[in-house]
Coordinates of C-alpha atoms in Angstrom, one line a residue:
M1 CA 182.4 79.4 160.8
K2 CA 180.5 78.5 157.7
F3 CA 181.1 75.4 155.6
K4 CA 180.5 75.3 151.9
L5 CA 178.9 72.1 150.6
Q6 CA 180.7 70.6 147.7
P7 CA 178.7 70.0 144.5
E8 CA 179.2 66.2 144.8
I9 CA 177.6 66.3 148.3
L10 CA 174.6 68.3 147.0
I11 CA 174.1 65.8 144.1
A12 CA 174.3 62.9 146.5
Q13 CA 171.7 64.4 148.8
A14 CA 169.4 65.1 145.9
K15 CA 169.7 61.5 144.6
A16 CA 169.0 60.2 148.1
R17 CA 165.8 62.2 148.4
I18 CA 164.6 61.2 144.9
K19 CA 165.3 57.5 145.8
N20 CA 163.5 57.9 149.1
W21 CA 160.4 59.4 147.3
R22 CA 160.4 56.7 144.7
L23 CA 160.5 53.9 147.3
R24 CA 157.7 55.5 149.3
F25 CA 155.6 55.9 146.1
I26 CA 156.2 52.3 145.1
A27 CA 155.3 51.2 148.7
Y28 CA 152.1 53.3 148.6
I29 CA 151.0 51.8 145.2
K30 CA 151.6 48.2 146.5
R31 CA 149.5 48.9 149.6
L32 CA 146.8 50.3 147.4
L33 CA 146.8 47.5 144.8
F34 CA 147.4 44.4 146.9
P35 CA 145.7 42.4 147.8
I36 CA 143.9 43.0 144.6
Y37 CA 140.4 42.1 145.9
F38 CA 140.6 45.0 148.3
F39 CA 141.6 47.5 145.6
P40 CA 138.0 48.9 144.9
I41 CA 137.4 49.4 148.6
K42 CA 140.8 51.0 149.1
L43 CA 140.2 53.3 146.1
I44 CA 136.9 54.5 147.5
T45 CA 138.1 54.9 151.1
Y46 CA 141.4 56.5 150.2
S47 CA 139.7 59.0 147.9
A48 CA 137.1 59.8 150.6
Y49 CA 139.8 60.1 153.2
Y50 CA 141.9 62.6 151.2
L51 CA 138.9 64.6 150.2
V52 CA 137.8 64.9 153.8
V53 CA 141.3 65.9 154.9
F54 CA 141.6 68.4 152.1
A55 CA 138.2 69.9 152.8
F56 CA 138.9 70.1 156.5
K57 CA 142.3 71.8 156.0
L58 CA 140.8 74.2 153.5
M59 CA 138.0 75.1 155.9
I60 CA 140.5 75.8 158.6
R61 CA 142.6 78.0 156.3
I62 CA 139.5 79.9 155.3
I63 CA 138.5 80.5 158.9
K64 CA 141.9 81.7 159.7
L65 CA 142.0 84.0 156.7
I66 CA 138.6 85.4 157.7
W67 CA 139.7 85.9 161.3
F68 CA 142.9 87.6 160.1
C69 CA 140.9 89.9 157.8
L70 CA 138.5 90.8 160.6
R71 CA 141.3 91.5 163.0
W72 CA 143.7 93.2 160.7
P73 CA 142.0 96.6 160.4
F74 CA 141.8 97.0 164.2
R75 CA 145.5 96.1 164.8
S76 CA 146.5 99.7 164.2
W77 CA 145.1 103.0 162.9
G78 CA 147.2 102.7 159.8
N79 CA 145.6 99.3 159.0
L80 CA 142.1 100.8 159.6
F81 CA 142.7 103.7 157.2
K82 CA 144.1 101.3 154.6
F83 CA 141.1 99.0 155.0
I84 CA 138.7 102.0 154.5
F85 CA 140.6 103.3 151.5
W86 CA 140.9 100.0 149.6
G87 CA 137.3 99.2 150.5
L88 CA 136.1 102.4 148.9
I89 CA 138.2 101.7 145.8
F90 CA 136.8 98.2 145.5
S91 CA 133.2 99.4 146.0
Y92 CA 133.7 102.0 143.3
F93 CA 134.9 99.5 140.7
A94 CA 132.3 97.0 141.7
F95 CA 129.5 99.6 141.3
T96 CA 131.0 100.8 138.0
E97 CA 131.1 97.3 136.7
Y98 CA 127.5 96.7 137.7
R99 CA 126.3 99.9 136.0
F100 CA 128.4 99.1 132.9
L101 CA 126.9 95.6 132.6
S102 CA 123.4 97.2 133.0
L103 CA 124.1 99.6 130.2
V104 CA 125.5 96.9 128.0
E105 CA 122.4 94.8 128.6
R106 CA 120.1 97.8 127.9
Y107 CA 121.9 98.5 124.6
G108 CA 121.5 94.8 123.5
G109 CA 124.9 93.4 124.4
Y110 CA 128.6 94.2 123.8
S111 CA 128.2 94.1 120.0
K112 CA 125.7 97.0 120.1
F113 CA 127.1 98.9 123.0
F114 CA 130.0 100.2 121.0
C115 CA 128.0 101.1 117.9
S116 CA 127.8 104.8 117.2
E117 CA 124.3 106.4 117.1
W118 CA 125.8 109.3 115.1
A119 CA 127.1 106.9 112.4
T120 CA 123.8 105.1 112.3
S121 CA 121.9 108.4 111.9
R122 CA 124.2 109.4 109.1
Q123 CA 123.6 106.1 107.3
L124 CA 119.8 106.7 107.7
K125 CA 120.0 110.2 106.3
K126 CA 121.8 109.1 103.1
S127 CA 119.8 105.8 102.5
V128 CA 116.1 106.3 103.5
V129 CA 114.0 107.4 100.5
R130 CA 110.7 109.2 99.9
I131 CA 107.9 107.3 98.2
V132 CA 105.3 109.4 96.2
G133 CA 102.3 107.3 95.5
G134 CA 100.0 109.8 93.8
Y135 CA 97.7 111.2 96.6
S136 CA 99.6 109.2 99.2
E137 CA 103.2 109.6 100.3
G138 CA 105.5 107.8 102.6
S139 CA 109.0 106.5 103.1
G140 CA 111.0 103.4 102.1
F141 CA 114.4 101.7 102.4
F142 CA 116.6 99.4 100.3
V143 CA 116.5 95.7 101.1
A144 CA 118.5 94.8 98.0
D145 CA 120.6 96.9 95.6
N146 CA 117.6 97.6 93.4
Q147 CA 114.6 96.9 95.6
V148 CA 112.9 99.3 98.0
L149 CA 110.5 98.1 100.7
T150 CA 107.6 100.3 101.8
S151 CA 104.1 100.1 103.2
F152 CA 101.4 98.9 100.8
H153 CA 99.0 101.6 101.8
V154 CA 101.5 104.2 100.5
I155 CA 101.2 102.9 96.9
S156 CA 97.9 101.0 96.9
D157 CA 96.1 103.3 94.5
E158 CA 99.1 104.3 92.3
P159 CA 100.4 102.1 89.4
S160 CA 103.5 104.2 89.0
P161 CA 104.9 105.5 92.3
K162 CA 108.1 107.5 92.4
V163 CA 111.2 106.9 94.6
I164 CA 112.9 110.1 95.6
F165 CA 116.5 109.7 96.8
P166 CA 118.2 111.9 99.5
D167 CA 120.2 113.7 96.8
G168 CA 117.0 114.9 95.2
S169 CA 116.9 112.6 92.1
F170 CA 114.0 110.3 91.6
D171 CA 113.2 107.1 89.7
T172 CA 110.2 105.0 88.7
P173 CA 109.9 101.3 89.6
T174 CA 109.8 98.8 86.8
H175 CA 108.0 96.2 88.9
I176 CA 105.8 96.2 92.0
S177 CA 104.9 93.3 94.2
A178 CA 103.1 93.3 97.6
D179 CA 101.4 91.6 100.5
P180 CA 98.4 93.9 101.1
D181 CA 97.1 91.9 104.1
N182 CA 100.4 92.7 106.0
D183 CA 100.8 96.2 104.5
L184 CA 104.1 95.5 102.6
A185 CA 105.2 96.4 99.1
L186 CA 108.4 95.9 97.2
L187 CA 109.5 98.3 94.5
T188 CA 112.1 97.1 91.9
L189 CA 114.1 99.9 90.4
P190 CA 116.1 99.9 87.1
K191 CA 119.3 101.1 88.7
K192 CA 121.4 99.5 91.6
N193 CA 122.2 101.3 94.8
S194 CA 124.4 98.9 96.7
D195 CA 125.7 101.5 99.2
K196 CA 122.1 102.1 100.5
V197 CA 121.2 98.5 101.4
F198 CA 120.2 97.8 105.0
H199 CA 120.9 94.6 106.9
W200 CA 118.4 92.7 109.1
V201 CA 118.4 92.0 112.9
S202 CA 115.9 89.6 114.5
P203 CA 113.6 91.3 117.1
Q204 CA 114.1 88.2 119.2
T205 CA 117.6 89.5 120.1
L206 CA 116.2 92.9 121.3
Q207 CA 116.3 93.7 125.1
I208 CA 113.5 95.5 126.9
N209 CA 114.1 99.2 126.8
E210 CA 116.8 98.8 124.2
P211 CA 117.1 102.1 122.1
L212 CA 115.7 102.0 118.6
L213 CA 115.5 104.6 115.8
A214 CA 112.7 105.1 113.3
A215 CA 113.4 107.1 110.1
G216 CA 111.0 108.6 107.6
Y217 CA 109.7 111.8 106.0
P218 CA 106.8 113.4 108.0
L219 CA 104.1 114.9 105.8
G220 CA 105.9 113.7 102.6
T221 CA 106.9 116.3 100.1
D222 CA 104.9 119.0 101.8
L223 CA 107.6 119.2 104.5
L224 CA 111.1 120.1 103.3
G225 CA 114.4 118.8 104.7
E226 CA 116.2 115.6 105.2
V227 CA 114.9 112.4 106.8
T228 CA 113.5 112.7 110.4
I229 CA 114.9 110.2 112.9
N230 CA 112.8 109.5 116.1
K231 CA 114.4 107.7 119.0
G232 CA 112.5 105.4 121.4
N233 CA 112.8 102.1 123.2
F234 CA 111.8 98.5 122.5
T235 CA 108.7 97.5 124.5
A236 CA 107.6 94.1 123.4
S237 CA 106.9 91.8 120.4
R238 CA 103.2 91.4 119.5
R239 CA 101.0 89.4 117.2
A240 CA 97.7 90.7 115.9
S241 CA 94.8 88.3 115.9
G242 CA 94.0 87.1 112.4
F243 CA 97.3 88.2 110.9
F244 CA 100.4 86.2 110.0
S245 CA 102.9 88.9 110.9
D246 CA 104.6 89.8 114.2
Y247 CA 104.9 93.4 115.3
V248 CA 107.6 95.2 117.2
Q249 CA 106.1 97.6 119.8
T250 CA 108.1 100.7 120.8
S251 CA 107.7 104.0 122.5
I252 CA 108.4 105.9 119.3
N253 CA 105.8 108.3 118.0
L254 CA 105.3 108.0 114.2
V255 CA 103.6 110.7 112.2
Q256 CA 102.0 110.6 108.7
G257 CA 104.5 110.3 106.0
M258 CA 106.9 108.0 108.0
S259 CA 105.1 104.8 107.0
G260 CA 107.4 102.4 105.2
G261 CA 110.6 103.7 106.8
P262 CA 113.0 101.5 108.7
L263 CA 113.1 100.7 112.4
V264 CA 116.8 100.1 113.2
D265 CA 118.8 99.3 116.3
Q266 CA 121.9 101.1 117.6
C267 CA 124.0 99.5 114.9
G268 CA 121.7 100.4 112.0
D269 CA 120.3 97.0 111.4
V270 CA 116.6 96.8 110.5
A271 CA 114.3 95.2 113.1
G272 CA 111.0 96.3 111.4
I273 CA 109.2 98.6 109.1
N274 CA 107.2 101.7 110.2
T275 CA 103.5 100.6 110.1
L276 CA 101.2 102.5 112.5
S277 CA 101.1 104.7 115.5
L278 CA 98.6 105.1 118.3
S279 CA 98.9 107.6 121.2
G280 CA 102.6 107.6 121.5
M281 CA 102.9 103.8 120.9
S282 CA 104.0 102.6 117.5
M283 CA 103.8 99.2 115.8
F284 CA 106.3 97.9 113.2
V285 CA 106.0 94.7 111.1
S286 CA 109.0 92.7 112.3
S287 CA 112.0 91.9 110.2
D288 CA 111.4 88.2 110.8
S289 CA 107.9 88.4 109.4
I290 CA 109.1 90.4 106.4
K291 CA 111.7 87.8 105.5
L292 CA 109.1 85.1 105.9
L293 CA 106.4 86.8 103.8
W294 CA 108.8 88.2 101.1
P295 CA 108.7 85.1 98.9
Q296 CA 104.9 85.3 98.8
F297 CA 104.7 88.8 97.4
S298 CA 102.8 89.1 94.2
D299 CA 101.5 91.8 91.8
Q300 CA 97.9 90.5 91.7
E301 CA 96.5 93.4 93.8
I302 CA 98.8 96.1 92.3
K303 CA 96.9 98.7 90.3
K304 CA 97.8 98.4 86.7
I305 CA 98.0 101.0 83.9
K306 CA 95.2 100.2 81.5
V307 CA 94.8 102.6 78.6
D308 CA 93.8 102.1 75.0
P309 CA 94.6 105.0 72.7
S310 CA 92.8 103.3 69.8
E311 CA 89.4 103.4 71.6
S312 CA 88.6 107.1 71.2
P313 CA 90.2 110.5 71.2
A314 CA 89.5 111.0 74.9
A315 CA 91.0 107.6 75.7
A316 CA 94.1 108.6 73.7
V317 CA 94.5 111.9 75.6
E318 CA 94.1 109.9 78.9
A319 CA 96.8 107.4 77.7
F320 CA 99.2 110.3 76.8
Y321 CA 99.1 111.8 80.2
T322 CA 99.1 108.4 81.9
Y323 CA 102.4 107.6 80.1
L324 CA 103.8 110.9 81.3
K325 CA 102.8 110.1 84.8
A326 CA 104.4 106.7 84.6
R327 CA 107.6 108.1 83.0
R328 CA 107.0 105.9 80.0
M329 CA 108.4 108.5 77.7
E330 CA 108.8 106.5 74.6
D331 CA 105.1 105.3 74.8
G332 CA 104.0 108.9 75.2
F333 CA 106.2 110.1 72.4
N334 CA 104.7 107.5 70.1
L335 CA 101.3 109.1 70.6
L336 CA 102.4 112.3 68.9
S337 CA 101.2 112.8 65.4
Q338 CA 103.6 112.9 62.4
Q339 CA 102.8 116.7 62.1
Y340 CA 103.7 117.2 65.7
L341 CA 107.0 115.2 65.3
Q342 CA 108.2 117.6 62.7
K343 CA 109.1 120.1 65.4
T344 CA 110.6 117.8 68.0
N345 CA 112.5 114.6 68.7
L346 CA 112.4 112.1 71.6
E347 CA 115.4 113.6 73.5
E348 CA 114.2 117.2 73.3
W349 CA 110.6 116.3 74.1
T350 CA 111.6 114.1 77.0
N351 CA 113.7 116.9 78.5
R352 CA 110.6 119.0 78.8
F353 CA 109.3 116.7 81.4
V354 CA 112.5 115.7 83.2
D355 CA 111.3 117.2 86.5
V356 CA 107.7 116.0 86.4
L357 CA 107.2 113.9 89.4
D358 CA 103.5 113.2 89.0
V359 CA 100.5 113.9 86.8
Q360 CA 96.9 113.8 87.9
I361 CA 94.1 113.7 85.3
F362 CA 90.8 115.3 86.4
L363 CA 88.9 115.4 83.1
T364 CA 89.1 114.1 79.6
E365 CA 86.0 114.5 77.4
A366 CA 85.2 115.1 73.7
V367 CA 84.1 118.6 72.8
K368 CA 80.6 118.7 71.5
G369 CA 80.4 119.0 67.7
Q370 CA 84.2 118.3 67.5
P371 CA 84.6 114.6 67.9
N372 CA 88.4 114.7 67.4
T373 CA 89.0 117.5 69.9
V374 CA 89.3 116.6 73.6
R375 CA 88.9 118.9 76.6
V376 CA 91.3 118.0 79.4
K377 CA 92.1 119.1 83.0
F378 CA 95.2 117.9 84.8
S379 CA 97.8 118.9 87.3
T380 CA 101.6 118.2 87.5
K381 CA 103.8 117.9 90.5
I382 CA 107.3 119.4 89.7
W383 CA 110.2 118.3 91.8
T384 CA 113.0 120.9 91.8
G385 CA 115.6 121.8 94.4
F386 CA 114.2 119.2 96.9
E387 CA 110.8 120.9 96.8
A388 CA 107.5 120.0 95.1
F389 CA 105.5 122.6 93.1
Y390 CA 102.0 122.1 91.8
H391 CA 100.7 123.4 88.5
Y392 CA 97.2 123.1 87.1
Y393 CA 96.2 123.1 83.4
E394 CA 93.2 123.0 81.2
G395 CA 92.5 123.2 77.5
T396 CA 92.1 121.1 74.4
W397 CA 93.9 118.6 72.4
E398 CA 93.1 118.1 68.7
T399 CA 93.7 114.5 67.8
I400 CA 94.2 112.7 64.5
K401 CA 93.9 109.0 63.7
E402 CA 97.0 107.4 62.3
G403 CA 96.5 103.8 61.6
D404 CA 94.4 102.4 64.4
V405 CA 95.5 104.8 67.0
Y406 CA 94.4 108.4 67.9
K407 CA 97.4 110.7 68.3
M408 CA 98.1 114.1 69.7
N409 CA 98.2 116.6 66.8
Q410 CA 97.8 120.1 68.2
S411 CA 97.3 121.5 71.7
N412 CA 95.7 124.5 73.3
I413 CA 96.7 124.1 77.0
K414 CA 96.9 127.0 79.4
E415 CA 97.9 127.1 83.1
V416 CA 95.3 127.8 85.7
A417 CA 96.5 129.9 88.6
E418 CA 95.1 128.9 92.0
P419 CA 91.9 127.1 90.9
D420 CA 89.0 126.9 93.3
W421 CA 87.5 123.6 94.6
Q422 CA 84.8 123.6 91.9
W423 CA 87.5 123.3 89.2
F424 CA 88.4 119.9 90.4
Y425 CA 84.9 118.5 90.6
E426 CA 83.3 119.8 87.4
D427 CA 81.6 117.1 85.4

C-alpha cells in the first residue's frame, strides 16, 4: 500500500533540510574563523586537506575508469566489435584533423586556406600590365590607382616607357621615379585604374613551402597571349650583402620579360616583385622593403628627354621623332611648319600615330650641300590586335626656320622592307 505525501509535509521536510544545512555551514565558518589567531593556519591546512582529498578521489575515479575501459571490450564479443568500430572512426577523424591542420599551415593559415587560386589567377590576368621600355621589356602591377611598380632595369634607358593594359590599350607615364640600387621604378599614369590595385602582405607571415604565384609576360611583346602565371613555394627570406632590401626566395622559375611582375600569395596579396632567377631559384624584392624604400624614390637617375629644335635642322628632326616616341603629340605638332599645317590639324595628325607604341631613331644628319635638308632613319613599333609589328623607314625632311625654331616642312620618307644589319649601323 502506497502513501501519498501531502504538500505540507514535503515543504516542512525541505525547510528542515535547508535549516540543517544552514546550521552546519554556520558551525563550519565558526570553526574556521575562531579563534581568530588560528585562522591563517586553518585556511592553509583546510585548503591543503581538501585539495589532497579531491586529488586522491579524482585519481581513484580515473584508475577505475581506465580499468573499466580496458575490461569493457573483453566482456563480450559485441563489446569488442564496438570498440574496434569506434576506434577506427576516432582514428580516421584524428588523422583527418591532423592532415587538415597540416594543409592549413602549409597554405599560411585559415585566412589563406579558403582563398581561391582560380580567383587569384583571374585577378592577375586582368591587372598585371606589360612595360615596354624601348629595347627592354618587362611587366608591372598597380600599387595605387594611377601608379605602376616595375623593375628599374626594364626602363633604365628609356625616358618614355609605355604601359600596355590587358585589354590591349596602352598609356605613357607622366612621371617616373626610381631606386636603381634596389632595381625598383614607379610609373605615374594620367588615368586612374582603381580596380587593378594590389594589396600587400608581409613575407614575415609566409610559411615554409606556402604556395606562391608569380605573374608576368615572358619575352615581352614578342610572345603573344595573356599574362603567364608560374606557381611555386616559399623557401626563405634573404638579404644580400651591401643592399638595403630583403628578398623572398622561392622555387618559381622566372624567365626574361617577367621582371617587374608581382609575387602574390594564395589570396592575391603582393609579397614581392619579380627580380631575378638563377637555376630554378628566383629572388623577389620583398613587399616590406618596397614599402620602406618607396618614400625615397627619386627621378635623379631617370633618363630625361633632352632635345633642342632650335639648335639645327638635324636636332629639330630628332626632336620631332622623340616627341612621337614620348606621345607628346602637341609638342610634335608644334614642330610642323605653317605650310605643312595647311593640310592637317592636331586631331587628324594625332590619329595617324594612335597605334605607335615606340619610335627608335638610328640616324639624323644634314644632307651635304643642303643644310636645311636632313637625312633620317628610324623604326616604329605598331601595337594592333595585341601584337607588335615593326616598320623601318628612311628618307629626308626639308626643314624651315620659323622664328628661332626649325620646323618640318616637307618629307620624302619611304618604308624599308626587311633591312639587313648594315642598315642599322651605317654612319
